Amino acid sequence: MKKWRGILGACALLIGQVAGAQVQDMPGGPKVNQLNLHEGVTQITRDVMWLHWMLLTICIVIFIGVFGVMFYSIWAHRKSRGHQAATFHEHLGVEVAWTVIPFIIVIAMALPATKTVVAMKDTSSADLTVKVTGYQWKWGYEYLDGAAAGVKFLSTLATPRAQIENREPKGEFYLMEVDNPLVVPVDKKVRVVLTAADVIHSWMVPDFGVKQDAIPGFLRDAWFRAEKPGIYRGQCAELCGKDHAFMPIVVEVKSQADYDKWVGEQQKKMAASADDPNKEWTEAELVARGEKVFGANCVACHQANGKGVPGSFPALDGDKIVLGPKAEQIKTVLHGRPGTAMAPFGGQLNDVEIAAVISYTRHAWSNAGKGQDPTVLPKDVAAAR
Ligand SMILES: [Cu+2]
């Protein structure tokens, strides 16, 4: 009796906990208790939803029909009522019917499905083309045409590392926020051309009905025409290493006027921040700049404290390359280490950024004042390219 009371008590506690659990809507994902598919903001997502219900309905009708006849036959024609097994062996009519009917059903399902898949792949006559590059672990966006041609930036996770490490989700968009979202105009056909610089990533935004692998050495494309301004979220959908879960996608769809304004701001920003490699950079300027570059590009592996992750990512604090002659470190950062997670940064960062981040690592932590060549200038990097 006592034992049962204990078990019942435990069950009640468990049910209470589950019922009272804090369930949250997933930003860009399903709502709590959402049963239907996610309704997006493009024609493709509506087509996909329609297909889903159409196919499901056909399947249910077939299911009820087949199982209805089966269970009725088992019940109504059972042996105890004196029924004999029927033989319609080699009955031409039945055999033709059970070949032709399923064939017609399959074609009826395949035609609209194929139409939608073809529409998804039709990236012709786009209003705007953006190149999307997957990196471990961030996204690069580059506008290839239109007024924004030449605008290019990296989009990294904006949730602070400390929050992630302490596992204390804060705010509505925990792990789903980025520093620089992709910005596109409403009601325009946007073509995204995808590739990756290291491993396979996948650019997925459910609200647009887009999910396309980004593969190193290949270009793949997809498109969307968002019909409603707003902020839409997605994630990398291909297991791509340690921080796979930390490369969210944020797309801001703006009205044409707001988009034009944004493009204007981007162009101004580009002009203002254009790193002039001929400028005389002081040591302090380079180190300050390098700390930012390090925070955006290197901390995921080498960590903010420079200690790396033993066994996976080497420490840069006290590292012999960082304390050694500058040429070796310039080479490592520019060209990476083929076959390891250390990517070539030559294509992502400009000479000033590379010189700055190297100078920073040579001044940071316990490296300060220890090694040779503490400051690396943009012209050193330019010469090594
Ligand atoms: Cu990825």
mmCIF file of C-alpha atoms in Angstrom, residues 110-379:
data_model
loop_
_atom_site.group_PDB
_atom_site.id
_atom_site.type_symbol
_atom_site.label_atom_id
_atom_site.label_comp_id
_atom_site.label_asym_id
_atom_site.label_seq_id
_atom_site.Cartn_x
_atom_site.Cartn_y
_atom_site.Cartn_z
ATOM 1 C CA ALA A 110 2.977 13.375 -59.133
ATOM 2 C CA LEU A 111 1.800 16.038 -61.598
ATOM 3 C CA PRO A 112 1.151 18.891 -59.139
ATOM 4 C CA ALA A 113 4.152 17.846 -57.019
ATOM 5 C CA THR A 114 6.449 18.013 -60.053
ATOM 6 C CA LYS A 115 4.999 21.373 -61.020
ATOM 7 C CA THR A 116 5.921 22.776 -57.597
ATOM 8 C CA VAL A 117 9.428 21.306 -57.631
ATOM 9 C CA VAL A 118 10.018 22.781 -61.095
ATOM 10 C CA ALA A 119 8.748 26.174 -59.877
ATOM 11 C CA MET A 120 11.138 25.975 -56.892
ATOM 12 C CA LYS A 121 14.064 25.451 -59.246
ATOM 13 C CA ASP A 122 13.123 28.215 -61.682
ATOM 14 C CA THR A 123 15.480 30.992 -60.677
ATOM 15 C CA SER A 124 15.201 32.856 -63.993
ATOM 16 C CA SER A 125 14.439 36.591 -64.294
ATOM 17 C CA ALA A 126 15.239 37.443 -60.690
ATOM 18 C CA ASP A 127 15.087 41.074 -59.543
ATOM 19 C CA LEU A 128 18.014 40.678 -57.190
ATOM 20 C CA THR A 129 20.827 38.150 -56.764
ATOM 21 C CA VAL A 130 22.603 37.551 -53.483
ATOM 22 C CA LYS A 131 25.524 35.206 -53.073
ATOM 23 C CA VAL A 132 25.356 33.252 -49.834
ATOM 24 C CA THR A 133 28.482 31.556 -48.524
ATOM 25 C CA GLY A 134 28.446 29.115 -45.622
ATOM 26 C CA TYR A 135 31.425 29.238 -43.275
ATOM 27 C CA GLN A 136 32.187 27.369 -40.066
ATOM 28 C CA TRP A 137 30.139 28.968 -38.401
ATOM 29 C CA LYS A 138 28.569 31.990 -39.963
ATOM 30 C CA TRP A 139 27.027 33.150 -43.215
ATOM 31 C CA GLY A 140 28.493 35.557 -45.762
ATOM 32 C CA TYR A 141 26.154 37.640 -47.928
ATOM 33 C CA GLU A 142 27.192 39.484 -51.047
ATOM 34 C CA TYR A 143 24.833 41.470 -53.273
ATOM 35 C CA LEU A 144 25.734 40.780 -56.879
ATOM 36 C CA ASP A 145 23.498 43.174 -58.805
ATOM 37 C CA GLY A 146 21.031 46.057 -58.513
ATOM 38 C CA ALA A 147 21.560 49.178 -56.429
ATOM 39 C CA ALA A 148 23.201 47.173 -53.650
ATOM 40 C CA ALA A 149 25.833 45.568 -55.912
ATOM 41 C CA GLY A 150 29.071 45.243 -53.987
ATOM 42 C CA VAL A 151 27.501 45.333 -50.522
ATOM 43 C CA LYS A 152 28.942 42.414 -48.641
ATOM 44 C CA PHE A 153 29.049 41.374 -45.010
ATOM 45 C CA LEU A 154 29.260 38.455 -42.630
ATOM 46 C CA SER A 155 26.292 37.455 -40.527
ATOM 47 C CA THR A 156 27.226 35.889 -37.200
ATOM 48 C CA LEU A 157 25.342 34.720 -34.151
ATOM 49 C CA ALA A 158 24.518 37.689 -31.904
ATOM 50 C CA THR A 159 23.602 35.747 -28.776
ATOM 51 C CA PRO A 160 26.472 36.390 -26.358
ATOM 52 C CA ARG A 161 28.786 33.413 -25.848
ATOM 53 C CA ALA A 162 28.514 33.746 -22.067
ATOM 54 C CA GLN A 163 24.746 33.246 -22.256
ATOM 55 C CA ILE A 164 25.214 30.063 -24.268
ATOM 56 C CA GLU A 165 27.901 28.679 -21.988
ATOM 57 C CA ASN A 166 25.851 29.350 -18.852
ATOM 58 C CA ARG A 167 22.816 27.764 -20.528
ATOM 59 C CA GLU A 168 20.544 30.571 -19.501
ATOM 60 C CA PRO A 169 18.302 31.362 -22.437
ATOM 61 C CA LYS A 170 17.330 34.989 -22.327
ATOM 62 C CA GLY A 171 15.099 36.897 -24.625
ATOM 63 C CA GLU A 172 12.713 35.698 -27.243
ATOM 64 C CA PHE A 173 15.277 35.032 -29.932
ATOM 65 C CA TYR A 174 17.883 33.056 -28.026
ATOM 66 C CA LEU A 175 20.292 31.520 -30.588
ATOM 67 C CA MET A 176 18.163 32.919 -33.440
ATOM 68 C CA GLU A 177 19.613 36.418 -33.649
ATOM 69 C CA VAL A 178 22.460 37.675 -35.832
ATOM 70 C CA ASP A 179 24.515 40.853 -35.987
ATOM 71 C CA ASN A 180 23.856 41.605 -39.671
ATOM 72 C CA PRO A 181 20.666 40.189 -41.193
ATOM 73 C CA LEU A 182 20.190 39.678 -44.903
ATOM 74 C CA VAL A 183 17.941 42.527 -46.100
ATOM 75 C CA VAL A 184 15.719 42.206 -49.184
ATOM 76 C CA PRO A 185 12.832 44.151 -50.704
ATOM 77 C CA VAL A 186 9.258 42.887 -50.470
ATOM 78 C CA ASP A 187 7.507 41.400 -53.537
ATOM 79 C CA LYS A 188 10.735 41.052 -55.499
ATOM 80 C CA LYS A 189 12.130 37.806 -56.821
ATOM 81 C CA VAL A 190 15.344 37.259 -54.893
ATOM 82 C CA ARG A 191 17.739 34.651 -56.231
ATOM 83 C CA VAL A 192 20.221 33.247 -53.745
ATOM 84 C CA VAL A 193 23.349 31.622 -55.143
ATOM 85 C CA LEU A 194 24.835 29.309 -52.571
ATOM 86 C CA THR A 195 28.257 27.897 -51.931
ATOM 87 C CA ALA A 196 30.443 27.095 -48.924
ATOM 88 C CA ALA A 197 34.042 27.723 -48.017
ATOM 89 C CA ASP A 198 34.741 24.698 -45.837
ATOM 90 C CA VAL A 199 32.135 21.964 -45.347
ATOM 91 C CA ILE A 200 28.554 21.482 -46.527
ATOM 92 C CA HIS A 201 26.055 23.867 -44.931
ATOM 93 C CA SER A 202 22.399 24.351 -45.790
ATOM 94 C CA TRP A 203 20.489 27.625 -46.003
ATOM 95 C CA MET A 204 16.981 27.052 -44.729
ATOM 96 C CA VAL A 205 14.229 29.625 -44.199
ATOM 97 C CA PRO A 206 10.908 27.805 -43.675
ATOM 98 C CA ASP A 207 8.817 30.956 -44.188
ATOM 99 C CA PHE A 208 10.109 31.163 -47.763
ATOM 100 C CA GLY A 209 9.969 27.445 -48.502
ATOM 101 C CA VAL A 210 13.710 27.519 -49.183
ATOM 102 C CA LYS A 211 16.188 24.872 -48.090
ATOM 103 C CA GLN A 212 19.267 24.500 -50.221
ATOM 104 C CA ASP A 213 22.609 22.877 -49.489
ATOM 105 C CA ALA A 214 25.662 25.129 -49.768
ATOM 106 C CA ILE A 215 28.462 22.913 -51.053
ATOM 107 C CA PRO A 216 32.161 23.833 -51.290
ATOM 108 C CA GLY A 217 33.262 24.125 -54.909
ATOM 109 C CA PHE A 218 29.721 24.152 -56.281
ATOM 110 C CA LEU A 219 27.156 26.855 -56.937
ATOM 111 C CA ARG A 220 23.525 26.007 -56.243
ATOM 112 C CA ASP A 221 20.664 28.442 -56.407
ATOM 113 C CA ALA A 222 17.198 28.955 -54.988
ATOM 114 C CA TRP A 223 14.745 31.834 -54.924
ATOM 115 C CA PHE A 224 11.924 33.428 -52.982
ATOM 116 C CA ARG A 225 9.511 36.297 -53.368
ATOM 117 C CA ALA A 226 8.438 37.359 -49.889
ATOM 118 C CA GLU A 227 4.974 38.897 -49.908
ATOM 119 C CA LYS A 228 4.988 40.456 -46.447
ATOM 120 C CA PRO A 229 7.567 42.753 -44.839
ATOM 121 C CA GLY A 230 8.912 41.324 -41.612
ATOM 122 C CA ILE A 231 11.746 39.415 -40.014
ATOM 123 C CA TYR A 232 12.066 35.766 -40.927
ATOM 124 C CA ARG A 233 14.352 33.269 -39.274
ATOM 125 C CA GLY A 234 16.010 30.029 -40.194
ATOM 126 C CA GLN A 235 19.089 27.981 -39.435
ATOM 127 C CA CYS A 236 21.865 26.031 -41.044
ATOM 128 C CA ALA A 237 20.231 22.683 -41.737
ATOM 129 C CA GLU A 238 23.270 20.532 -42.458
ATOM 130 C CA LEU A 239 25.423 19.129 -39.656
ATOM 131 C CA CYS A 240 28.564 21.182 -40.186
ATOM 132 C CA GLY A 241 30.661 20.744 -37.067
ATOM 133 C CA LYS A 242 30.890 21.881 -33.484
ATOM 134 C CA ASP A 243 28.921 25.120 -33.806
ATOM 135 C CA HIS A 244 26.383 23.885 -36.352
ATOM 136 C CA ALA A 245 23.585 24.934 -34.025
ATOM 137 C CA PHE A 246 24.989 28.436 -33.788
ATOM 138 C CA MET A 247 24.623 29.725 -37.357
ATOM 139 C CA PRO A 248 21.111 31.131 -37.536
ATOM 140 C CA ILE A 249 19.742 32.959 -40.553
ATOM 141 C CA VAL A 250 17.793 36.197 -40.250
ATOM 142 C CA VAL A 251 16.191 37.815 -43.291
ATOM 143 C CA GLU A 252 14.583 41.222 -43.038
ATOM 144 C CA VAL A 253 12.028 41.892 -45.742
ATOM 145 C CA LYS A 254 11.537 45.635 -46.143
ATOM 146 C CA SER A 255 9.278 47.822 -48.255
ATOM 147 C CA GLN A 256 11.007 49.103 -51.391
ATOM 148 C CA ALA A 257 11.455 52.578 -49.855
ATOM 149 C CA ASP A 258 12.975 51.194 -46.640
ATOM 150 C CA TYR A 259 15.146 48.851 -48.652
ATOM 151 C CA ASP A 260 16.472 51.712 -50.778
ATOM 152 C CA LYS A 261 17.247 53.615 -47.590
ATOM 153 C CA TRP A 262 19.102 50.593 -46.205
ATOM 154 C CA VAL A 263 21.111 50.268 -49.423
ATOM 155 C CA GLY A 264 22.071 53.939 -49.168
ATOM 156 C CA GLU A 265 23.257 53.431 -45.590
ATOM 157 C CA GLN A 266 25.255 50.356 -46.557
ATOM 158 C CA GLN A 267 26.983 52.246 -49.344
ATOM 159 C CA LYS A 268 27.871 55.075 -46.998
ATOM 160 C CA LYS A 269 29.160 52.612 -44.429
ATOM 161 C CA MET A 270 31.233 50.841 -47.059
ATOM 162 C CA ALA A 271 32.799 54.086 -48.166
ATOM 163 C CA ALA A 272 33.493 55.165 -44.586
ATOM 164 C CA SER A 273 34.958 51.910 -43.357
ATOM 165 C CA ALA A 274 36.848 51.061 -46.508
ATOM 166 C CA ASP A 275 40.132 49.999 -45.025
ATOM 167 C CA ASP A 276 42.870 51.998 -46.603
ATOM 168 C CA PRO A 277 45.913 49.728 -46.614
ATOM 169 C CA ASN A 278 48.155 52.684 -47.363
ATOM 170 C CA LYS A 279 47.086 54.474 -44.229
ATOM 171 C CA GLU A 280 49.713 54.539 -41.490
ATOM 172 C CA TRP A 281 48.160 52.277 -38.873
ATOM 173 C CA THR A 282 49.504 52.666 -35.368
ATOM 174 C CA GLU A 283 50.098 49.632 -33.216
ATOM 175 C CA ALA A 284 47.230 50.577 -30.868
ATOM 176 C CA GLU A 285 44.800 51.067 -33.761
ATOM 177 C CA LEU A 286 45.677 47.711 -35.265
ATOM 178 C CA VAL A 287 45.350 45.860 -31.956
ATOM 179 C CA ALA A 288 41.981 47.486 -31.200
ATOM 180 C CA ARG A 289 40.711 46.637 -34.660
ATOM 181 C CA GLY A 290 42.146 43.128 -34.378
ATOM 182 C CA GLU A 291 40.264 42.416 -31.179
ATOM 183 C CA LYS A 292 36.982 42.978 -33.062
ATOM 184 C CA VAL A 293 38.111 40.828 -35.988
ATOM 185 C CA PHE A 294 39.136 38.099 -33.533
ATOM 186 C CA GLY A 295 35.767 38.303 -31.758
ATOM 187 C CA ALA A 296 33.874 37.891 -35.022
ATOM 188 C CA ASN A 297 36.036 35.271 -36.725
ATOM 189 C CA CYS A 298 38.257 33.299 -34.390
ATOM 190 C CA VAL A 299 36.649 32.916 -30.932
ATOM 191 C CA ALA A 300 34.425 30.028 -31.966
ATOM 192 C CA CYS A 301 37.531 27.835 -32.129
ATOM 193 C CA HIS A 302 40.460 29.554 -30.410
ATOM 194 C CA GLN A 303 38.197 31.019 -27.644
ATOM 195 C CA ALA A 304 38.162 34.543 -26.273
ATOM 196 C CA ASN A 305 40.849 33.690 -23.734
ATOM 197 C CA GLY A 306 43.125 32.334 -26.486
ATOM 198 C CA LYS A 307 43.276 28.940 -24.841
ATOM 199 C CA GLY A 308 41.511 27.061 -27.663
ATOM 200 C CA VAL A 309 39.864 23.707 -27.039
ATOM 201 C CA PRO A 310 42.455 21.101 -26.108
ATOM 202 C CA GLY A 311 42.512 18.283 -28.635
ATOM 203 C CA SER A 312 40.536 20.238 -31.261
ATOM 204 C CA PHE A 313 41.661 23.829 -31.570
ATOM 205 C CA PRO A 314 45.168 24.909 -30.531
ATOM 206 C CA ALA A 315 45.719 27.650 -27.978
ATOM 207 C CA LEU A 316 47.067 30.887 -29.444
ATOM 208 C CA ASP A 317 48.040 32.062 -25.984
ATOM 209 C CA GLY A 318 51.690 31.046 -25.663
ATOM 210 C CA ASP A 319 51.629 29.448 -29.131
ATOM 211 C CA LYS A 320 55.019 29.161 -30.838
ATOM 212 C CA ILE A 321 53.697 30.394 -34.186
ATOM 213 C CA VAL A 322 52.127 33.472 -32.594
ATOM 214 C CA LEU A 323 55.333 34.189 -30.692
ATOM 215 C CA GLY A 324 57.593 33.286 -33.620
ATOM 216 C CA PRO A 325 58.491 35.177 -36.819
ATOM 217 C CA LYS A 326 55.495 36.900 -38.406
ATOM 218 C CA ALA A 327 55.785 35.235 -41.836
ATOM 219 C CA GLU A 328 54.600 31.856 -40.587
ATOM 220 C CA GLN A 329 51.517 33.278 -38.885
ATOM 221 C CA ILE A 330 50.606 35.425 -41.900
ATOM 222 C CA LYS A 331 50.811 32.309 -44.044
ATOM 223 C CA THR A 332 48.645 30.298 -41.621
ATOM 224 C CA VAL A 333 45.870 32.895 -41.430
ATOM 225 C CA LEU A 334 45.935 33.788 -45.147
ATOM 226 C CA HIS A 335 45.985 30.254 -46.509
ATOM 227 C CA GLY A 336 44.675 28.181 -43.597
ATOM 228 C CA ARG A 337 45.813 24.650 -42.921
ATOM 229 C CA PRO A 338 44.390 22.383 -45.612
ATOM 230 C CA GLY A 339 42.649 19.358 -44.169
ATOM 231 C CA THR A 340 41.992 20.991 -40.795
ATOM 232 C CA ALA A 341 39.303 23.325 -39.476
ATOM 233 C CA MET A 342 41.713 26.247 -39.852
ATOM 234 C CA ALA A 343 40.215 27.938 -42.913
ATOM 235 C CA PRO A 344 42.035 30.263 -45.298
ATOM 236 C CA PHE A 345 40.935 33.746 -44.244
ATOM 237 C CA GLY A 346 42.522 35.422 -47.278
ATOM 238 C CA GLY A 347 39.200 35.466 -49.131
ATOM 239 C CA GLN A 348 37.060 36.614 -46.199
ATOM 240 C CA LEU A 349 39.198 39.305 -44.616
ATOM 241 C CA ASN A 350 41.103 42.171 -46.169
ATOM 242 C CA ASP A 351 44.776 42.983 -45.573
ATOM 243 C CA VAL A 352 44.011 45.408 -42.759
ATOM 244 C CA GLU A 353 41.773 42.924 -40.963
ATOM 245 C CA ILE A 354 44.330 40.129 -41.232
ATOM 246 C CA ALA A 355 47.193 42.370 -40.091
ATOM 247 C CA ALA A 356 45.006 43.599 -37.232
ATOM 248 C CA VAL A 357 43.941 40.178 -35.995
ATOM 249 C CA ILE A 358 47.503 38.869 -36.125
ATOM 250 C CA SER A 359 48.779 41.926 -34.258
ATOM 251 C CA TYR A 360 46.025 41.425 -31.697
ATOM 252 C CA THR A 361 46.967 37.785 -31.019
ATOM 253 C CA ARG A 362 50.595 38.882 -30.611
ATOM 254 C CA HIS A 363 49.617 41.463 -28.003
ATOM 255 C CA ALA A 364 46.834 39.643 -26.187
ATOM 256 C CA TRP A 365 46.809 37.434 -23.107
ATOM 257 C CA SER A 366 50.230 36.327 -21.876
ATOM 258 C CA ASN A 367 51.769 36.888 -25.330
ATOM 259 C CA ALA A 368 52.187 40.615 -24.653
ATOM 260 C CA GLY A 369 55.805 41.674 -24.847
ATOM 261 C CA LYS A 370 57.088 38.108 -25.327
ATOM 262 C CA GLY A 371 57.391 37.241 -28.999
ATOM 263 C CA GLN A 372 59.185 38.563 -32.052
ATOM 264 C CA ASP A 373 57.537 40.969 -34.546
ATOM 265 C CA PRO A 374 54.633 41.989 -32.287
ATOM 266 C CA THR A 375 53.031 44.211 -34.902
ATOM 267 C CA VAL A 376 52.155 43.097 -38.411
ATOM 268 C CA LEU A 377 51.276 45.791 -40.948
ATOM 269 C CA PRO A 378 48.752 45.557 -43.805
ATOM 270 C CA LYS A 379 51.608 45.824 -46.285
#
